[in-house]
Coordinates of C-alpha atoms in Angstrom, one line a residue:
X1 CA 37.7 27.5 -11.2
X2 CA 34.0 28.8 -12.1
X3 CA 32.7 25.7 -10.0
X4 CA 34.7 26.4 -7.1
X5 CA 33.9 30.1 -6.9
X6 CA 30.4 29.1 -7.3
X7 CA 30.7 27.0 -4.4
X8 CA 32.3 29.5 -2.4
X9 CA 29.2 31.8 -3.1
X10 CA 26.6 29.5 -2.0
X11 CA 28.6 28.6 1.0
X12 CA 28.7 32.5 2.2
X13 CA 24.8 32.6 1.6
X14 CA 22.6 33.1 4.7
X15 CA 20.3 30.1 5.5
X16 CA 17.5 33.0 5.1
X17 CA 19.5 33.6 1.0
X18 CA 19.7 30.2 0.5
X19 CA 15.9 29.1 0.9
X20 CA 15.6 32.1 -1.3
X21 CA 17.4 31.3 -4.0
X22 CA 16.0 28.0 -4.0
X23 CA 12.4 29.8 -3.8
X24 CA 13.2 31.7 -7.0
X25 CA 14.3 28.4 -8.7
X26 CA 11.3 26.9 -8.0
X27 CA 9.6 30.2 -9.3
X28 CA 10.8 30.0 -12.5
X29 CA 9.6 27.0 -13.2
X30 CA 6.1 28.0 -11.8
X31 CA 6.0 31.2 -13.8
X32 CA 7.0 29.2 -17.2
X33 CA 4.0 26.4 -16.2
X34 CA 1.6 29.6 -16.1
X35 CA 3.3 31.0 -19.6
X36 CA 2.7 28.2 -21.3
X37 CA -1.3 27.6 -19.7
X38 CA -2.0 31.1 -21.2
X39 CA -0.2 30.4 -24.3
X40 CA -2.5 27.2 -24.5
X41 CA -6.0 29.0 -23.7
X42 CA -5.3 31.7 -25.8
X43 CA -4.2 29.2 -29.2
X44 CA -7.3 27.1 -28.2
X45 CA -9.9 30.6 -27.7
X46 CA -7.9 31.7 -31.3
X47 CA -8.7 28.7 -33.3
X48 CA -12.3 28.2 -31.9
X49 CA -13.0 31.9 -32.7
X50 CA -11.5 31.7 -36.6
X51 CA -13.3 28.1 -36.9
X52 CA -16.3 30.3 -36.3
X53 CA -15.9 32.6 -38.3
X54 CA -15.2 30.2 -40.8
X55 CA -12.2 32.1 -41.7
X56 CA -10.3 28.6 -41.0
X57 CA -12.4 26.0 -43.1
X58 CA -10.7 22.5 -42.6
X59 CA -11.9 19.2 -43.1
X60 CA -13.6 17.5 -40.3
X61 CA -11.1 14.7 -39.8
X62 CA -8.3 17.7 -39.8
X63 CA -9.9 19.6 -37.6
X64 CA -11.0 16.6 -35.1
X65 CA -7.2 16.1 -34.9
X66 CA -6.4 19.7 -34.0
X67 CA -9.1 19.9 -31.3
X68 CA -8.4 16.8 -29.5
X69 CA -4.5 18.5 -29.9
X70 CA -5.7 21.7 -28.0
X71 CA -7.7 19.4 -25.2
X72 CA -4.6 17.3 -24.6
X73 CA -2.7 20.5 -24.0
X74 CA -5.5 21.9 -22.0
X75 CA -5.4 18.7 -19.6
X76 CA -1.6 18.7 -19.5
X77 CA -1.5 22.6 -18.4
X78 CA -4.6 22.1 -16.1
X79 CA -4.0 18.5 -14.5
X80 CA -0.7 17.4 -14.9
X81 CA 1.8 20.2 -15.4
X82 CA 0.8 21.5 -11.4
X83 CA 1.8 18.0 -9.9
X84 CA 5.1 17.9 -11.8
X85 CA 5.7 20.7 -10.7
X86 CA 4.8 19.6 -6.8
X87 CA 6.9 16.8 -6.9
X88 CA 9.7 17.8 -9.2
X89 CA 13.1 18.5 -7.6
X90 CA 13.2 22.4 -7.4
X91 CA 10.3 22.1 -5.3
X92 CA 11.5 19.3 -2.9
X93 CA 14.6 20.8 -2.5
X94 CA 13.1 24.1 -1.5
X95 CA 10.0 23.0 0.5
X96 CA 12.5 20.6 2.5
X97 CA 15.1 23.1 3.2
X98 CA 12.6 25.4 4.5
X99 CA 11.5 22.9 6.6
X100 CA 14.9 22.6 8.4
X101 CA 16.2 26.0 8.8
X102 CA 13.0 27.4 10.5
X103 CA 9.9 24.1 11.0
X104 CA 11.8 21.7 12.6
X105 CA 14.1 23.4 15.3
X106 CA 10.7 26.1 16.3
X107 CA 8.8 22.8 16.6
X108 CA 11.4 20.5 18.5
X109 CA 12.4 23.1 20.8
X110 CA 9.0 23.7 21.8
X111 CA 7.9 20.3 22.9
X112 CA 9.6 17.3 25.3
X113 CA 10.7 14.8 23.0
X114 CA 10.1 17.2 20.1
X115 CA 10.5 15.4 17.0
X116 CA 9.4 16.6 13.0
X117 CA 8.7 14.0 10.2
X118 CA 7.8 15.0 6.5
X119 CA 5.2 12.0 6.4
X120 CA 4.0 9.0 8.8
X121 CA 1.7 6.4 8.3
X122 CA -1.6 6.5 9.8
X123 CA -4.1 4.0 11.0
X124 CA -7.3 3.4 9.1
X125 CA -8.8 3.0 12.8
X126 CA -8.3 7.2 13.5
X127 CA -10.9 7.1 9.8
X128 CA -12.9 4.8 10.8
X129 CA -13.9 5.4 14.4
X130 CA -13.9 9.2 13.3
X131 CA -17.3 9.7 11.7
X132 CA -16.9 13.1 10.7
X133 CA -13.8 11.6 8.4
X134 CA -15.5 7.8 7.9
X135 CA -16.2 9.0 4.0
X136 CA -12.5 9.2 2.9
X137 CA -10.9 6.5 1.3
X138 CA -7.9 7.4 1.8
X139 CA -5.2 9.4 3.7
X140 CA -1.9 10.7 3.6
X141 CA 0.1 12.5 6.8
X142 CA 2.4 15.3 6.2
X143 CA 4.5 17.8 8.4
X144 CA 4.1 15.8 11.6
X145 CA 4.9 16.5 15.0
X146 CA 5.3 14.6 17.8
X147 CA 6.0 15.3 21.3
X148 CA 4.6 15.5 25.2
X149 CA 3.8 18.9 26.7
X150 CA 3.2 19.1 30.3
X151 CA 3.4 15.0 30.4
X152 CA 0.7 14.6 27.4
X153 CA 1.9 13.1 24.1
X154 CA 0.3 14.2 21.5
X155 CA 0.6 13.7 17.6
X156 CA 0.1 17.0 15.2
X157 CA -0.2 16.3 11.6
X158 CA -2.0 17.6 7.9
X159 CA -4.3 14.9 6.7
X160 CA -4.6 15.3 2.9
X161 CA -7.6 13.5 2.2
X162 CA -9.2 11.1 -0.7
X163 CA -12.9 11.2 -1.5
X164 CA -13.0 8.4 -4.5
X165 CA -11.5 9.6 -7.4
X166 CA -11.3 12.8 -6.3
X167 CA -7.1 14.2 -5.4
X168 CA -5.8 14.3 -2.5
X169 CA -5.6 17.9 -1.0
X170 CA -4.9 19.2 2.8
X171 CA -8.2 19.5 4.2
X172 CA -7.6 19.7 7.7
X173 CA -5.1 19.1 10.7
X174 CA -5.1 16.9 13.4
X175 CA -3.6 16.4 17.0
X176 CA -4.6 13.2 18.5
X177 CA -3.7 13.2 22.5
X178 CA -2.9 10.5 24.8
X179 CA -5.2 11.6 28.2
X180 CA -7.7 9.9 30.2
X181 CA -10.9 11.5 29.7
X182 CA -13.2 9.1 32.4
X183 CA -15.6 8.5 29.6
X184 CA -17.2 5.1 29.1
X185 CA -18.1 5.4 25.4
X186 CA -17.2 8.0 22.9
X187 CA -18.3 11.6 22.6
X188 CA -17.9 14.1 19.3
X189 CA -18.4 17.7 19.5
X190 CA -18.7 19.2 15.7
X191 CA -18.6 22.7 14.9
X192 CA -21.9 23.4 13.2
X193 CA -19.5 25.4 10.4
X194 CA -17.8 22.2 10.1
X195 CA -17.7 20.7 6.7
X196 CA -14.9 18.4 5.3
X197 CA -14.6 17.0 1.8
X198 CA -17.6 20.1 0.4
X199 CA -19.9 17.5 2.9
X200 CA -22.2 18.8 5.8
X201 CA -22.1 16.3 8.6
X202 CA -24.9 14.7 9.7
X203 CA -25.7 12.6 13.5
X204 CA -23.5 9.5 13.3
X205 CA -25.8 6.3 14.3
X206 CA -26.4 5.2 17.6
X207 CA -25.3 8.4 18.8
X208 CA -27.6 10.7 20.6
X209 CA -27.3 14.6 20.5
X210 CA -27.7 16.4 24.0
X211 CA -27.3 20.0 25.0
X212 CA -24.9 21.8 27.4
X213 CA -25.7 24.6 30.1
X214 CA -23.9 27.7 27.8
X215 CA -26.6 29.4 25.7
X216 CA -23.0 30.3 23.4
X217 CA -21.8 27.0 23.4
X218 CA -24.6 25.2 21.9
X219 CA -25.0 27.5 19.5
X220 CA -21.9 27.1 18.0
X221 CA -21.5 23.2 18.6
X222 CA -23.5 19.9 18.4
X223 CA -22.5 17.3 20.8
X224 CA -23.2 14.2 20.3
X225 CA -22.6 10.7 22.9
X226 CA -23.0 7.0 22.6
X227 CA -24.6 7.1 26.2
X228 CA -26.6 10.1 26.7
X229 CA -25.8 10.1 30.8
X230 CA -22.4 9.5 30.2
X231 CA -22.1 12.4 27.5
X232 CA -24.4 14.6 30.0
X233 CA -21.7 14.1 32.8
X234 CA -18.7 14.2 30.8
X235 CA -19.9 17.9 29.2
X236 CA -19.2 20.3 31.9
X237 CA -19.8 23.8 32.6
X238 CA -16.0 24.5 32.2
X239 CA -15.5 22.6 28.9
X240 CA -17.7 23.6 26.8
X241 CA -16.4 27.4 27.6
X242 CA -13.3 26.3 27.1
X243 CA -13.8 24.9 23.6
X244 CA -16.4 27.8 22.9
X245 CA -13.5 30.1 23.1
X246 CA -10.4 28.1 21.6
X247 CA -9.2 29.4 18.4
X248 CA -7.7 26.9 16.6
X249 CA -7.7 28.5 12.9
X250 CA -11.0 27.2 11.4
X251 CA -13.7 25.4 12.0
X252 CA -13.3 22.4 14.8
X253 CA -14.5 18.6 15.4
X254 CA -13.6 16.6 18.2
X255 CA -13.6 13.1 19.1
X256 CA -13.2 11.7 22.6
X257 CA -12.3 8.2 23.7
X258 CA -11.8 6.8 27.0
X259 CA -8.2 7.7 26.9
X260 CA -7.7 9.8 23.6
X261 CA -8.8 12.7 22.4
X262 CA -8.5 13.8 18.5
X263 CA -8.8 17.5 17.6
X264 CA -9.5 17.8 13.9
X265 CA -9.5 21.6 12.5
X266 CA -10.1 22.6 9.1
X267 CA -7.5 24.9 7.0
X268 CA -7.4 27.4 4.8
X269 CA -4.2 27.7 4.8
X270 CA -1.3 25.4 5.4
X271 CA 0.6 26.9 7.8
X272 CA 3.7 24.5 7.4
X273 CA 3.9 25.0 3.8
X274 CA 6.5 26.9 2.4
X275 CA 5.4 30.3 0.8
X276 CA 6.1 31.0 -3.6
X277 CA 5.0 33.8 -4.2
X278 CA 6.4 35.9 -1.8
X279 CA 10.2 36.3 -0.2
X280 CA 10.5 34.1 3.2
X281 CA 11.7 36.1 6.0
X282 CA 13.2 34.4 8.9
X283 CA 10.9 36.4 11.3
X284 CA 7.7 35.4 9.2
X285 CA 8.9 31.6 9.0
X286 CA 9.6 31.5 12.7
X287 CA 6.3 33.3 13.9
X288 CA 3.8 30.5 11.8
X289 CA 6.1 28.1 13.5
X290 CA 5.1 29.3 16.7
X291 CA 1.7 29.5 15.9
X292 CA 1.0 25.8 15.9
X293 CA 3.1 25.4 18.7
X294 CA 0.6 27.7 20.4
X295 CA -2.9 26.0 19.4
X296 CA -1.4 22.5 20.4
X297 CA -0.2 23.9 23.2
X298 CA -3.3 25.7 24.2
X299 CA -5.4 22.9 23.5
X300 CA -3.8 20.7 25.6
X301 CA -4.0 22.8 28.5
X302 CA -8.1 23.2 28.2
X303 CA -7.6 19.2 28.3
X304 CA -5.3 19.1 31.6
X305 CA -7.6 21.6 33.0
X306 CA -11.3 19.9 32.1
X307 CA -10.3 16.8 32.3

């Protein structure tokens, strides 16, 4: 009977309760990881201060033991405690049910052959041709959406990059569009703010920088073409307000091809994550949803109209 009642309860729950109550699940787990990390520094700080003050006098091998003791802790709490916790079940449920009540109907209803995917497989070729992204090793898609607005397709997606042995972490989003730009070779335009992976960027090779008309443009941008007359041409008056003006959250690179176009902007915040520490509210939810549906959408009309 006590399962069936609590059935019954969860079933009455609005979707806005239930991702709630999977939140707080999820936060109890979190707030336990953090108990337990304090718990840790403060035994550690304890015993260093008393070894000190020699009012713990052990012998050395006794002593080795209870230090290398405290540093596994240490790495477990620091390192390996906060990616359980990513990947354990609590959170998988949670993040992924948030994703489906508000994410993925915002997003599909927004776009022509909407469609929403947890993760997708990339090609090392958007890496490699991309200088401002040719130092990562490695590169993982997540929250990805696909779909055509006003006959473009485009592909939105966070790219969690790997810098050698360093993790993994969301650096930046991308929306790579399908639309013929008339270029011959390629052209990048980095924002001079843009950094990825704690690097500045620096002129790719056989690229040559050239300057704009706008006074406001070129001080916020470097442009930089594999054919200088070609790169000269393709930089118009109009584009380079456009893009002087597009707010795209954080700092922007772009790379254009003869008939694609990748938008990379760097994050602070990821906008498709589900929140922890603070109550989701349908309105919230709905309104970041919206959000990216208006920078894709935005930036694909500065591309219908420039190009």
């Amino acid at each position: 009977m006590e399962n069936t009642n609590e059935e019954k309860k969860v079933e009455t729950l609005s979707p806005e309760d239930e991702v709630n109550a999977l939140r707080v699940k999820y936060l109890k787990a979190d707030i336990i990881w953090k108990i337990v990390s304090v718990l840790v520094f403060i035994l550690t700080g304890t015993y260093i201060f008393l070894v000190f003050k020699k009012i713990i006098d052990l012998e050395l091998y006794a002593s080795s033991i209870i230090v290398l003791v405290l540093l596994v802790l240490i790495f477990i709490c620091i390192y390996m405690l906060p990616h359980f916790l990513k990947t354990n079940s609590k959170h998988k449920a949670y993040s992924t049910r948030y994703k489906e009540v508000y994410l993925k109907p915002t997003l599909k209803e927004a776009f022509t052959d909407g469609d929403y995917t947890d993760y997708e497989k990339i090609s090392t070729r958007d890496l490699t041709r991309n200088s401002m992204l040719k130092k990562a090793k490695s590169a993982i898609a997540n929250d990805c959406v696909r779909g055509v607005y006003k006959k473009t397709p485009f592909l939105r997606y966070d790219l969690a990059l790997r810098y050698g042995k360093k993790k993994a972490g969301s650096e930046c989003v991308m929306i790579v569009t399908q639309i013929k730009t008339g270029l011959k070779s390629e052209v990048q335009i980095i924002g001079n703010d843009f950094k990825i992976g704690g690097m500045d960027y620096n002129q790719p090779e056989t690229y040559c920088k050239i300057l704009s008309s706008n006074e406001k443009f070129d001080s916020k941008f470097s442009v930089y073409a594999k054919e200088q007359d070609d790169g000269q041409k393709f930089l118009k008056a109009a584009l380079a307000s456009k893009i002087s003006g597009f707010k795209a959250g954080g700092p922007i690179a772009l790379f254009f091809d003869k008939d694609e176009v990748s938008l990379i902007v760097r994050k602070k915040k990821d906008a498709m994550e589900a929140p922890v520490y603070k109550k989701v509210k349908k309105e919230t939810a709905i309104k970041e949803a919206n959000e990216e549906v208006k920078i894709i959408k935005e930036w694909i009309e500065i591309l219908n109209d420039c190009l």
